[in-house]
Short mmCIF file of C-alpha atoms in Angstrom, two decimals:
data_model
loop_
_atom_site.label_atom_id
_atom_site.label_comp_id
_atom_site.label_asym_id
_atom_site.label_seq_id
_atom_site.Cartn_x
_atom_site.Cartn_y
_atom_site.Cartn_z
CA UNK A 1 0.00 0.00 0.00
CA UNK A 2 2.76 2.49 0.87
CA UNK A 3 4.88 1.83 -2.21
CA UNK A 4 1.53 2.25 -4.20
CA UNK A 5 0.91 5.46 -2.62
CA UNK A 6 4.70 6.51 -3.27
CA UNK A 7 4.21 5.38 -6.61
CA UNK A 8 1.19 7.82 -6.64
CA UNK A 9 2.82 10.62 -4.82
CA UNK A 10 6.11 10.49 -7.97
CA UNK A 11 3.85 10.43 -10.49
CA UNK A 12 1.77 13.76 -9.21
CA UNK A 13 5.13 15.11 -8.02
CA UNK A 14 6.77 14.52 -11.70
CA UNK A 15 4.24 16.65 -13.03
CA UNK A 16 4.84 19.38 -10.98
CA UNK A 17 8.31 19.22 -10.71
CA UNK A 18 8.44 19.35 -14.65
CA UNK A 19 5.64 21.96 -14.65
CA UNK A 20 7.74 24.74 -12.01
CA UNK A 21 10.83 23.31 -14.04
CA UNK A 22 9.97 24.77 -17.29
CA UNK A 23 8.38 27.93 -15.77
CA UNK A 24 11.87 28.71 -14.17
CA UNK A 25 13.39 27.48 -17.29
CA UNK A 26 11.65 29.82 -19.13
CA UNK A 27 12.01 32.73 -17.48
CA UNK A 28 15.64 32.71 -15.54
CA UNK A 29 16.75 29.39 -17.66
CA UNK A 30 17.79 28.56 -13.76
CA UNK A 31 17.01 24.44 -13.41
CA UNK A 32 15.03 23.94 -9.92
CA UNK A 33 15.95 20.04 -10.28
CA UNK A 34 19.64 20.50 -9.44
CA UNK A 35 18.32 22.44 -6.03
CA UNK A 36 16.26 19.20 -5.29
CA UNK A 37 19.12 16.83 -5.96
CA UNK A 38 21.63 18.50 -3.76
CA UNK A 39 19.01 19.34 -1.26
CA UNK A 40 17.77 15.51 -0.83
CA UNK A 41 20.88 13.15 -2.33
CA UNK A 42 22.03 13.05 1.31
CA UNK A 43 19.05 12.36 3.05
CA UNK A 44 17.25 9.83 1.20
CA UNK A 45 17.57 6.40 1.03
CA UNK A 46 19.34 4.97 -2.46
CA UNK A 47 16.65 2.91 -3.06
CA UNK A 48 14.09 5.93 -3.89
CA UNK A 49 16.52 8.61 -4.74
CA UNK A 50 18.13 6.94 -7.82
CA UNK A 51 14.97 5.52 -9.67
CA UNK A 52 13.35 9.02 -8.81
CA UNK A 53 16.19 10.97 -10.29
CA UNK A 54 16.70 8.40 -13.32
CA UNK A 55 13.16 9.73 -13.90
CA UNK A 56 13.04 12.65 -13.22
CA UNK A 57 16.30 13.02 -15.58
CA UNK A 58 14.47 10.94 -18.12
CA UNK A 59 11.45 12.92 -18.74
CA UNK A 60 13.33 16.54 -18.43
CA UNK A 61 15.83 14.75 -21.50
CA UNK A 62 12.42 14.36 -23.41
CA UNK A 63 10.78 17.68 -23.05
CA UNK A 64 13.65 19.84 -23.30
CA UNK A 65 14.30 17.84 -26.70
CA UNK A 66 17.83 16.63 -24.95
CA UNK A 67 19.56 13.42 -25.75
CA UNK A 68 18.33 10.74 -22.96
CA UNK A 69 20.31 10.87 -20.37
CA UNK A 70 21.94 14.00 -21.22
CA UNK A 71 20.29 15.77 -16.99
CA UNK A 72 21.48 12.27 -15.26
CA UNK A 73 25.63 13.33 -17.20
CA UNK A 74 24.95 16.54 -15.96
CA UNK A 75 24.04 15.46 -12.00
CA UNK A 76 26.77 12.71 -12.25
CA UNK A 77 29.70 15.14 -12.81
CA UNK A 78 28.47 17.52 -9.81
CA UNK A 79 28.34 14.36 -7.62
CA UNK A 80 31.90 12.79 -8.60
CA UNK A 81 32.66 16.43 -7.11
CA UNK A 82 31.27 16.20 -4.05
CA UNK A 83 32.37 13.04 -3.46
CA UNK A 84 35.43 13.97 -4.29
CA UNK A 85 35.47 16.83 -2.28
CA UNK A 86 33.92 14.93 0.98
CA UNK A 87 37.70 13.05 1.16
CA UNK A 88 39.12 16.29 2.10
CA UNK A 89 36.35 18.13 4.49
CA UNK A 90 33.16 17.78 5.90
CA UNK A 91 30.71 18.70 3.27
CA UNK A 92 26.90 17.98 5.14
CA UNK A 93 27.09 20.99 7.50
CA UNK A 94 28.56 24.50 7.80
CA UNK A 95 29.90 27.07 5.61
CA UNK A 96 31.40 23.95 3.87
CA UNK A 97 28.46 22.78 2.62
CA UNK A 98 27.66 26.04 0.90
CA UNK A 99 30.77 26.24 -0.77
CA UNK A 100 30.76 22.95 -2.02
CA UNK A 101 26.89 23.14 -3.16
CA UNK A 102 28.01 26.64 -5.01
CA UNK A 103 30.78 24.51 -6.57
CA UNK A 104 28.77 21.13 -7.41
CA UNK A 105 25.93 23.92 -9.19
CA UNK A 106 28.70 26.07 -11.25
CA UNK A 107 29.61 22.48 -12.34
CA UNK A 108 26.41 22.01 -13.21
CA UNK A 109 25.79 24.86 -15.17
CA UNK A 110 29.13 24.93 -17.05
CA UNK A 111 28.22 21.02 -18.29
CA UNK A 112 24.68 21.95 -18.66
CA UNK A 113 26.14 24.70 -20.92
CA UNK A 114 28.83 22.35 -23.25
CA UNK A 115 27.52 18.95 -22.70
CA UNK A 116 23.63 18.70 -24.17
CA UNK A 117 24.93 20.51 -27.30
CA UNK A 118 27.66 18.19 -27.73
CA UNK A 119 25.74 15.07 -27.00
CA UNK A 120 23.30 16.10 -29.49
CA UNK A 121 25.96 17.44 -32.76
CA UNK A 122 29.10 16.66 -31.81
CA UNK A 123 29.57 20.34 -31.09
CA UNK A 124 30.58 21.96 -27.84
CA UNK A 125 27.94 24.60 -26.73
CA UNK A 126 29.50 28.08 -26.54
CA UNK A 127 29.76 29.84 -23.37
CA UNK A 128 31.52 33.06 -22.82
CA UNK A 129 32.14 36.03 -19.92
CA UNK A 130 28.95 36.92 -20.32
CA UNK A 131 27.32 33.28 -20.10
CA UNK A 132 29.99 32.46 -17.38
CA UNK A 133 29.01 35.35 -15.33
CA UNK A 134 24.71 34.55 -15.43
CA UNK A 135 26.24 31.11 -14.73
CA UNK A 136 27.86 32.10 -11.69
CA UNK A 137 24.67 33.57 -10.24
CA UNK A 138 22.79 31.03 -11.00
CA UNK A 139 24.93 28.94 -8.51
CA UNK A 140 24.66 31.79 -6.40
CA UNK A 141 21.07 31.44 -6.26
CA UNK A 142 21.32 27.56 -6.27
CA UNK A 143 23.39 27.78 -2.88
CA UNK A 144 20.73 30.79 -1.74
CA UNK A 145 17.81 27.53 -1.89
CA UNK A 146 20.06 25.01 -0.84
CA UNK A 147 20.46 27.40 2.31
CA UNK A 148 16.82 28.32 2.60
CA UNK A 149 15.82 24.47 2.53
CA UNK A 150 18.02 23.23 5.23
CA UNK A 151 16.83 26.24 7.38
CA UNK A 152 13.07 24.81 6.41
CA UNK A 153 14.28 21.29 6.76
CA UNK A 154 15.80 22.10 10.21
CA UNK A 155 12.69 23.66 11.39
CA UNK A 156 10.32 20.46 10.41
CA UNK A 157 12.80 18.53 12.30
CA UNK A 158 12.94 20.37 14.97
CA UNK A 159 9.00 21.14 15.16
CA UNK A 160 8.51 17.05 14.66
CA UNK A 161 10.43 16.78 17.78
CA UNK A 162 8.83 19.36 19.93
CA UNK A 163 5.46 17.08 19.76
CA UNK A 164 7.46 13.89 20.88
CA UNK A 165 7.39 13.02 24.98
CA UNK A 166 11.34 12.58 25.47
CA UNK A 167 12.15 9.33 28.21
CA UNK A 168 15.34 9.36 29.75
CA UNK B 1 20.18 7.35 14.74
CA UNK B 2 17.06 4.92 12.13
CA UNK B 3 17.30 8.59 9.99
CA UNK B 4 20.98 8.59 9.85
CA UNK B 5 21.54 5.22 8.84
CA UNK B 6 18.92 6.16 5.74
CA UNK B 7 21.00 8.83 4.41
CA UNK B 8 24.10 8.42 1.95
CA UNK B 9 26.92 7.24 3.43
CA UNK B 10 30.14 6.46 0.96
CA UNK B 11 29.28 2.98 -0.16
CA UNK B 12 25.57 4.39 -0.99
CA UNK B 13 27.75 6.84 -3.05
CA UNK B 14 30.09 4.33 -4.71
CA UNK B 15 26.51 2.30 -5.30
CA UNK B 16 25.00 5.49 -6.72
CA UNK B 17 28.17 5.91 -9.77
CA UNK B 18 28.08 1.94 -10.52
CA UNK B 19 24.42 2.37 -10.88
CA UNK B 20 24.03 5.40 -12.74
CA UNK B 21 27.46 5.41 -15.36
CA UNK B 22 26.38 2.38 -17.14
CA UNK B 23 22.60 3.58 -17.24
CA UNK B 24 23.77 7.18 -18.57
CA UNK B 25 25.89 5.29 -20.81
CA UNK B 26 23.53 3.25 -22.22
CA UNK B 27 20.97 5.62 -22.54
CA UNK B 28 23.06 8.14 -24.10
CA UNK B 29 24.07 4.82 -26.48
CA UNK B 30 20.45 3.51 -27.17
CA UNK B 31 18.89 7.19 -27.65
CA UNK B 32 21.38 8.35 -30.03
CA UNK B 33 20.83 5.24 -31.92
CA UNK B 34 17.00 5.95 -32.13
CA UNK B 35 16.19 2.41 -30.26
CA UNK B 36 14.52 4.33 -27.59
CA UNK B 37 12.03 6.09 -29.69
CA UNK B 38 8.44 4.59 -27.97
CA UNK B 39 9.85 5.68 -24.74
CA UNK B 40 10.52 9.06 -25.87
CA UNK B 41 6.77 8.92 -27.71
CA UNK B 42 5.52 7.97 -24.57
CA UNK B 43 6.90 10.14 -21.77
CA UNK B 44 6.23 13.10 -24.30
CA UNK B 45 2.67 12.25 -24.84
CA UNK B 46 2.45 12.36 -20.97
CA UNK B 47 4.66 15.16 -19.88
CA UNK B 48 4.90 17.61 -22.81
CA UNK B 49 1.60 19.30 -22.38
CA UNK B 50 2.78 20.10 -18.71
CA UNK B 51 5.93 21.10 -20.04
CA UNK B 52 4.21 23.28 -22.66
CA UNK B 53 1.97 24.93 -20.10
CA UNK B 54 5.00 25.48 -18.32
CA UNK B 55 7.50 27.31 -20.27
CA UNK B 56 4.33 29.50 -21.92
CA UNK B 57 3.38 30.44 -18.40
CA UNK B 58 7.22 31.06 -18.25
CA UNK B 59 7.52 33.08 -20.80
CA UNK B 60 4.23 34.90 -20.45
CA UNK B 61 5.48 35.93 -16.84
CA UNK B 62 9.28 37.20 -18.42
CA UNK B 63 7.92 38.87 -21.65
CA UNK B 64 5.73 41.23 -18.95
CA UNK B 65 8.38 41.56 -16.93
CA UNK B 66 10.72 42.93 -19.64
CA UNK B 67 8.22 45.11 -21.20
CA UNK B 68 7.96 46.74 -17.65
CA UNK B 69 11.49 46.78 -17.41
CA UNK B 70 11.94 48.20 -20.33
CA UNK B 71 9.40 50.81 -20.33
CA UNK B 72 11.21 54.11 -20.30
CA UNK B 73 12.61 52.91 -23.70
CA UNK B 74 9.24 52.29 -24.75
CA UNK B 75 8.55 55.99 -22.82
CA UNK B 76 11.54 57.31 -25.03
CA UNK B 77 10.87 55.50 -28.25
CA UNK B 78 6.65 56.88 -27.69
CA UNK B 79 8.01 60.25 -27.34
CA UNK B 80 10.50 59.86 -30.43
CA UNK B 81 7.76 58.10 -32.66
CA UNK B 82 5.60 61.40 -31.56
CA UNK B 83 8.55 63.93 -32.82
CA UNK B 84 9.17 62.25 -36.25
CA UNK B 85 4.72 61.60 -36.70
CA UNK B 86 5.26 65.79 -36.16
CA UNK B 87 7.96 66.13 -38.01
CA UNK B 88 6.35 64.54 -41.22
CA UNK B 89 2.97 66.53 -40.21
CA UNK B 90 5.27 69.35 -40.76
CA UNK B 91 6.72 68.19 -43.94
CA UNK B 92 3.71 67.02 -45.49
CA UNK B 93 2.02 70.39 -45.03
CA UNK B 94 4.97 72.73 -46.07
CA UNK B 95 4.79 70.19 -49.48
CA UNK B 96 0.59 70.40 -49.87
CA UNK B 97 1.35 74.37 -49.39
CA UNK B 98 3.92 73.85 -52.39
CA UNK B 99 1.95 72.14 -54.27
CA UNK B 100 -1.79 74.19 -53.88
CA UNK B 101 0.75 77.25 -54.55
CA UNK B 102 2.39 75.66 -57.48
CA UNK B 103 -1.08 74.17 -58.93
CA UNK B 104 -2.02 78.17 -58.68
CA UNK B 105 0.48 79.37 -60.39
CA UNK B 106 -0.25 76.95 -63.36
CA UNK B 107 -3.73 78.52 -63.51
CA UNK B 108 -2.89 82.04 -63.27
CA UNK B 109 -0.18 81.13 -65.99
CA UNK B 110 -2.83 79.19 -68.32
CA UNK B 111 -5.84 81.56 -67.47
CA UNK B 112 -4.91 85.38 -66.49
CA UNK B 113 -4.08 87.85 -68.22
CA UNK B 114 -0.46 87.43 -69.62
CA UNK B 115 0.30 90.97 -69.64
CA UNK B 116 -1.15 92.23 -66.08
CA UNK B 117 1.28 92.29 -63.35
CA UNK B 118 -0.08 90.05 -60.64
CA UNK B 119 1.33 89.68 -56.90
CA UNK B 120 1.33 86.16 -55.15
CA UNK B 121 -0.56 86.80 -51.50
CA UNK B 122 -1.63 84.07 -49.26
CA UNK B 123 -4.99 83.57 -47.65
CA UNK B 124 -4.36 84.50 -43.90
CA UNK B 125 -7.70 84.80 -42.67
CA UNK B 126 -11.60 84.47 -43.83
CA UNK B 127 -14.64 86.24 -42.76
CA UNK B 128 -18.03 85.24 -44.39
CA UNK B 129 -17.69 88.59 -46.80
CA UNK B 130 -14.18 89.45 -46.79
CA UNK B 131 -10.44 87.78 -46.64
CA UNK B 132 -7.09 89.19 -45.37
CA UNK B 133 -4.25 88.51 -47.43
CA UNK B 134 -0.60 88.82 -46.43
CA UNK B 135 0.18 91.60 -48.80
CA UNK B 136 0.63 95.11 -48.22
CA UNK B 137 1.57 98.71 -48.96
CA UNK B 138 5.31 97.06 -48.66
CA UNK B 139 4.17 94.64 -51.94
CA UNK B 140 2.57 97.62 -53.86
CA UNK B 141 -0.88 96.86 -52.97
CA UNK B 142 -2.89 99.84 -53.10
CA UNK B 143 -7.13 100.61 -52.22
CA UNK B 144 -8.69 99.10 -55.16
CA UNK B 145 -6.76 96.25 -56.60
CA UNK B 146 -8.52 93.63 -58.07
CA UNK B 147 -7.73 90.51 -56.71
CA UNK B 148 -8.29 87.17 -58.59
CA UNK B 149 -7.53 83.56 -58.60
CA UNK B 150 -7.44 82.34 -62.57
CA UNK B 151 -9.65 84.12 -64.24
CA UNK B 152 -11.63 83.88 -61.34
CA UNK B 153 -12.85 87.17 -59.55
CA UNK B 154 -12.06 86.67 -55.66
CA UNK B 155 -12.56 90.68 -54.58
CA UNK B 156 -11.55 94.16 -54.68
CA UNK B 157 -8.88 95.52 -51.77
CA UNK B 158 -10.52 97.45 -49.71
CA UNK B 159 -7.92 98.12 -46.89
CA UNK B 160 -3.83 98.16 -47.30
CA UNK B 161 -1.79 98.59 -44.29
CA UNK B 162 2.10 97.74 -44.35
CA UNK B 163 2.38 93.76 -44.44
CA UNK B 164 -1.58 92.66 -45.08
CA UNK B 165 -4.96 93.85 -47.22
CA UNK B 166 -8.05 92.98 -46.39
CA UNK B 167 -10.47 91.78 -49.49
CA UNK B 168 -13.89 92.13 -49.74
CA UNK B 169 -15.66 89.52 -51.59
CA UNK B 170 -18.32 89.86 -53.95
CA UNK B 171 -20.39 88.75 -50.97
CA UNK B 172 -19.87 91.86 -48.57
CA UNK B 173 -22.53 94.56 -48.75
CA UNK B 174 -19.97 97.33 -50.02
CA UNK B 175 -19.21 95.02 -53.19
CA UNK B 176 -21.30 95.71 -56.32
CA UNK B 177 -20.33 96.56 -59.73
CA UNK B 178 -21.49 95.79 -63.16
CA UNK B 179 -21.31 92.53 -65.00
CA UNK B 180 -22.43 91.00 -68.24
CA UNK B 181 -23.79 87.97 -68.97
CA UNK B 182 -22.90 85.57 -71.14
CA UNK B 183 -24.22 81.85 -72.36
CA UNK B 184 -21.05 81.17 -74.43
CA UNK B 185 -17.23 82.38 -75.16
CA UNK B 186 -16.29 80.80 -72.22
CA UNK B 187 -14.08 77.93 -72.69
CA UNK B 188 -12.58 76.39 -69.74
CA UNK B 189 -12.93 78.86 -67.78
CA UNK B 190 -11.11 81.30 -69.88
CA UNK B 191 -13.26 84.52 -71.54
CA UNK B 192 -12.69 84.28 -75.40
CA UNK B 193 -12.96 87.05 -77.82
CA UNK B 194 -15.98 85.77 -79.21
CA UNK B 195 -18.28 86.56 -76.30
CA UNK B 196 -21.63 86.97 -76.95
CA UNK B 197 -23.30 89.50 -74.32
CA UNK B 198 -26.79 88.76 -73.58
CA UNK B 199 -27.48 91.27 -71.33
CA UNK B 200 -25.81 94.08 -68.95
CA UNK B 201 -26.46 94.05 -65.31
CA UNK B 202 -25.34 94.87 -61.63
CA UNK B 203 -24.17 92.34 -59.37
CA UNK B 204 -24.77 93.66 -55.71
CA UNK B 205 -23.36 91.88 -52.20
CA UNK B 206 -26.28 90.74 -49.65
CA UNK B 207 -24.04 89.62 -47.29
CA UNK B 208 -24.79 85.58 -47.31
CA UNK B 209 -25.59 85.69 -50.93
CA UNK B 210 -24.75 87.40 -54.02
CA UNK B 211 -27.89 89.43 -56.18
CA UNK B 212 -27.95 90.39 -59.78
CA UNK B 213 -30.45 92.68 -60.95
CA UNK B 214 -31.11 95.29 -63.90
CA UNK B 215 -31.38 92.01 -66.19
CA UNK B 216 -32.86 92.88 -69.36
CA UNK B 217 -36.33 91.53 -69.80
CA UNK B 218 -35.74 91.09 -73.37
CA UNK B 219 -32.72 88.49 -72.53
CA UNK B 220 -32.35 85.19 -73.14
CA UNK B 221 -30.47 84.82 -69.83
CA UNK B 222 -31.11 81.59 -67.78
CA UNK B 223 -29.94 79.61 -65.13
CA UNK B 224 -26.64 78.17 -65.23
CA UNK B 225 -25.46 81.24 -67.43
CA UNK B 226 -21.95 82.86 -66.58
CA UNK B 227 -21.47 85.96 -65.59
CA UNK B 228 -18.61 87.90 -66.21
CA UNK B 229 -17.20 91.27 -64.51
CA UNK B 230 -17.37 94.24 -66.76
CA UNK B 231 -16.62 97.38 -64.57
CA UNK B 232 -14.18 99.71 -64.16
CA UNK B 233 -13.46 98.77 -60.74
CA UNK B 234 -12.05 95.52 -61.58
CA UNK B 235 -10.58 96.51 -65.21
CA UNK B 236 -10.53 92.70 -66.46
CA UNK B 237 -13.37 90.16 -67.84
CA UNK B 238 -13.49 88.02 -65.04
CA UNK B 239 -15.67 85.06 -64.05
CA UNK B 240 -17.67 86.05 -60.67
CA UNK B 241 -20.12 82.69 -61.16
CA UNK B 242 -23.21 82.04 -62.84
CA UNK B 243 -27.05 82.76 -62.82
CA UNK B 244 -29.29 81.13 -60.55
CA UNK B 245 -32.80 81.46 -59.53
CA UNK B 246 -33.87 84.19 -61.93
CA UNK B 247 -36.82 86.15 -62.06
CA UNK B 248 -39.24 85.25 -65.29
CA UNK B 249 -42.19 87.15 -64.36
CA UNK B 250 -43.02 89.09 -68.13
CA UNK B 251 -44.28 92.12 -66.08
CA UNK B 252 -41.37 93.40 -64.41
CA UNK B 253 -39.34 95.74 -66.40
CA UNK B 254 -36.11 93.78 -65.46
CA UNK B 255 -35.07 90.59 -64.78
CA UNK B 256 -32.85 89.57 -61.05
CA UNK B 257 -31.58 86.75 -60.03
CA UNK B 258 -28.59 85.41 -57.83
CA UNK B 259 -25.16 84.68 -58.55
CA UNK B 260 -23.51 81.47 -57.24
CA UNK B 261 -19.87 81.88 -57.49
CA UNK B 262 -17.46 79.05 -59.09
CA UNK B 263 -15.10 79.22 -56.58
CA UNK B 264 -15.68 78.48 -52.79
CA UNK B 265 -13.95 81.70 -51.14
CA UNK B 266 -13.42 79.53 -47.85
CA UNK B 267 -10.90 76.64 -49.34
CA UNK B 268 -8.48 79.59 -51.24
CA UNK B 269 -5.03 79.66 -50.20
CA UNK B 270 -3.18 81.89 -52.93
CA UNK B 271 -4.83 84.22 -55.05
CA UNK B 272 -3.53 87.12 -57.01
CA UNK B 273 -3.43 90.81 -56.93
CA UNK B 274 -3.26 92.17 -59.93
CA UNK B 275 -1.11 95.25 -59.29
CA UNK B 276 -1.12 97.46 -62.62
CA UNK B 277 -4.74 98.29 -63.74
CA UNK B 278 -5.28 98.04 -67.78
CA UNK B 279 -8.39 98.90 -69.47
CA UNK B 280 -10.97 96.74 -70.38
#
């Protein structure tokens, strides 16, 4: 019953996701998705956060016309970052966490810039000052929501917790 | 501590890559290929309305917010668009002036007489029995010049002053002078030398219309017949309009009627002065 109403609960949640996706798309060309995947990859399990991103990934590929598996490349090369990056500090918490976020997005956007063109003609996509600058505040704003959702995670936590009766 | 366990920890991680490289790579593979062509069918049948919804919402919300970013260019290019719609306003008059003044020279050329000496004035004013032209003492306009447009009678100058006349029309009260009239000899407008007079009479101003009386009873003057100016006053034959209305009643000793004139005084804009007086 619960992986039926999970089931459920991706398929509504696909549809909005890609709906508020293409709005932001649209307007900013600033990808909500990569906010989402560095918000959640450490705090869900494997088991529902790789089929969810595989399709997730999947059906952004098809709508924005990319080659499939063009958005999974581009949230695979972030990762190999931060896992990288977690040999040498502690990348969950802090100031750390931030910088490494702001990092794994301008990755993000760089690839997202060279890599679907590429995939598609054999060409690399063109990116200049100007392109490199709107990248960088993109991440910018990526690391703004990354902060702003473990301030709202933090607070469901901690507002969960107020309700429980604590034995000692 | 059950939360902490569910979250990645570096094996999930090294689980995640061996998952996902050889599904990217195979998808990536298979797509480019084409062998993955019902999937794409199908997840676009599902998702590309949303998608479509989406980035038109998108894009409705940006293209307002850039036209009300950008609207002190719009404000500028308004204001611009304004100054050049004035500019040509300005233009196109000056060239309809040009042209109403050079389309008036043509017919004083074709129609006047060649060897008066006539003075260009413009129309700077209209009353209902007189019009002020912008020629003066300065231009060698004196109290009695006839002024005309063609062969056309407009008026007689009534008042000079320095830079501007004033005209009285054929309309005006003060305005009356003699006239013949005439069913033929007229051709286009210009007075030939084989005019045939029918009959003498006086053309008098009533203010909103113009009166001819003194028509001879014995005439064969009708309606529709032109009369023509034949006074010393004026010193040319010129056209003041034709016969309307006229009396037919065999008792009266003459015959009156009233004169419609070919030209609508209101719509002039050049006319001429004719400036050295010749004999009829």
């Amino acid at each position: 019953m619960i992986l039926v109403l999970q089931i459920i609960g991706i398929f509504l949640g696909s549809f909005i996701l890609i709906f508020f996706e293409n709005i932001l798309l649209s307007l900013f060309n600033f990808n909500f998705f990569i906010v989402l995947f560095l918000l959640f990859s450490k705090r869900t399990s494997i088991k529902l956060f790789l089929p969810v991103t595989i399709l997730i990934s999947v059906i952004l590929d098809v709508v924005l016309h990319n080659r499939l598996g063009t958005t999974l490349l581009l949230l695979l090369l972030p990762s190999i970052l931060l896992y990288i990056l977690s040999f040498f500090s502690q990348i969950e918490e802090g100031l750390s966490l931030y910088i490494t976020s702001f990092l794994a997005a301008l990755l993000f956007y760089i690839s997202k810039c060279l890599l679907p063109p590429f995939l598609l003609t054999n060409t690399w996509g063109y990116c200049d000052g100007k392109i490199f600058v709107s990248i960088v505040f993109k991440a910018l704003i990526t690391t703004a929501f990354i902060w702003l959702g473990e301030l709202l995670i933090a607070k469901f936590r901690d507002g969960g917790n107020s309700n429980q009766i604590r034995l000692k | 501590m059950k939360k902490y366990k569910k979250s990645f920890t570096i094996s999930d991680k090294q689980s995640f890559f061996i998952i996902l490289i050889p599904i990217i790579i195979l998808l990536i593979l298979l797509d480019s290929r084409n062998l993955l062509y019902f999937f794409r069918n199908g997840l676009s049948f599902i998702y590309e309305p949303v998608a479509v919804s989406g980035s038109q919402i998108g894009k409705g919300i940006k293209d307002y917010f850039l036209t009300f970013s950008q609207i002190s260019d719009f404000r500028d290019e308004y204001n611009q668009m304004k100054i050049d719609i004035f500019e040509k306003d300005i233009n196109n008059a000056y060239y309809q002036t040009i042209l109403e003044e050079k389309q008036a020279l043509e017919k004083q050329l074709n129609m006047a007489n060649k060897e008066a000496h006539y003075l260009k004035a413009k129309v700077v004013g209209y009353d209902s029995d007189s019009i002020r032209i912008n020629v003066g003492s300065e231009d060698g306009v004196v109290v009695g010049d006839t002024v005309l447009f063609g062969n056309m009678f407009v008026g007689i100058v009534h008042e000079v002053d320095l830079n501007g006349s004033l005209v009285i029309l054929p309309y005006s009260k003060n305005s009356s002078f003699e006239v013949f009239i005439s069913p033929s000899g007229i051709e286009n407008g210009v007075v030939t030398e084989k005019t045939e007079v029918f009959s003498k009479a006086v053309v008098k101003g009533v203010g909103d219309h113009i009166d001819i009386e003194n028509i001879s009873s014995e005439s064969l003057a009708r309606d529709g017949d032109i009369v023509v100016s034949n006074d010393k006053k004026i010193n040319q034959y010129l056209i003041i309009g034709r016969i309307a209305n006229i009396s037919s009643n065999p008792a009266e000793t003459s015959r009156s009627g009233n004169v419609i004139p070919l030209i609508d005084y209101s719509d002039l804009m050049t006319v001429f002065v004719d400036i050295r007086k010749e004999g009829i």
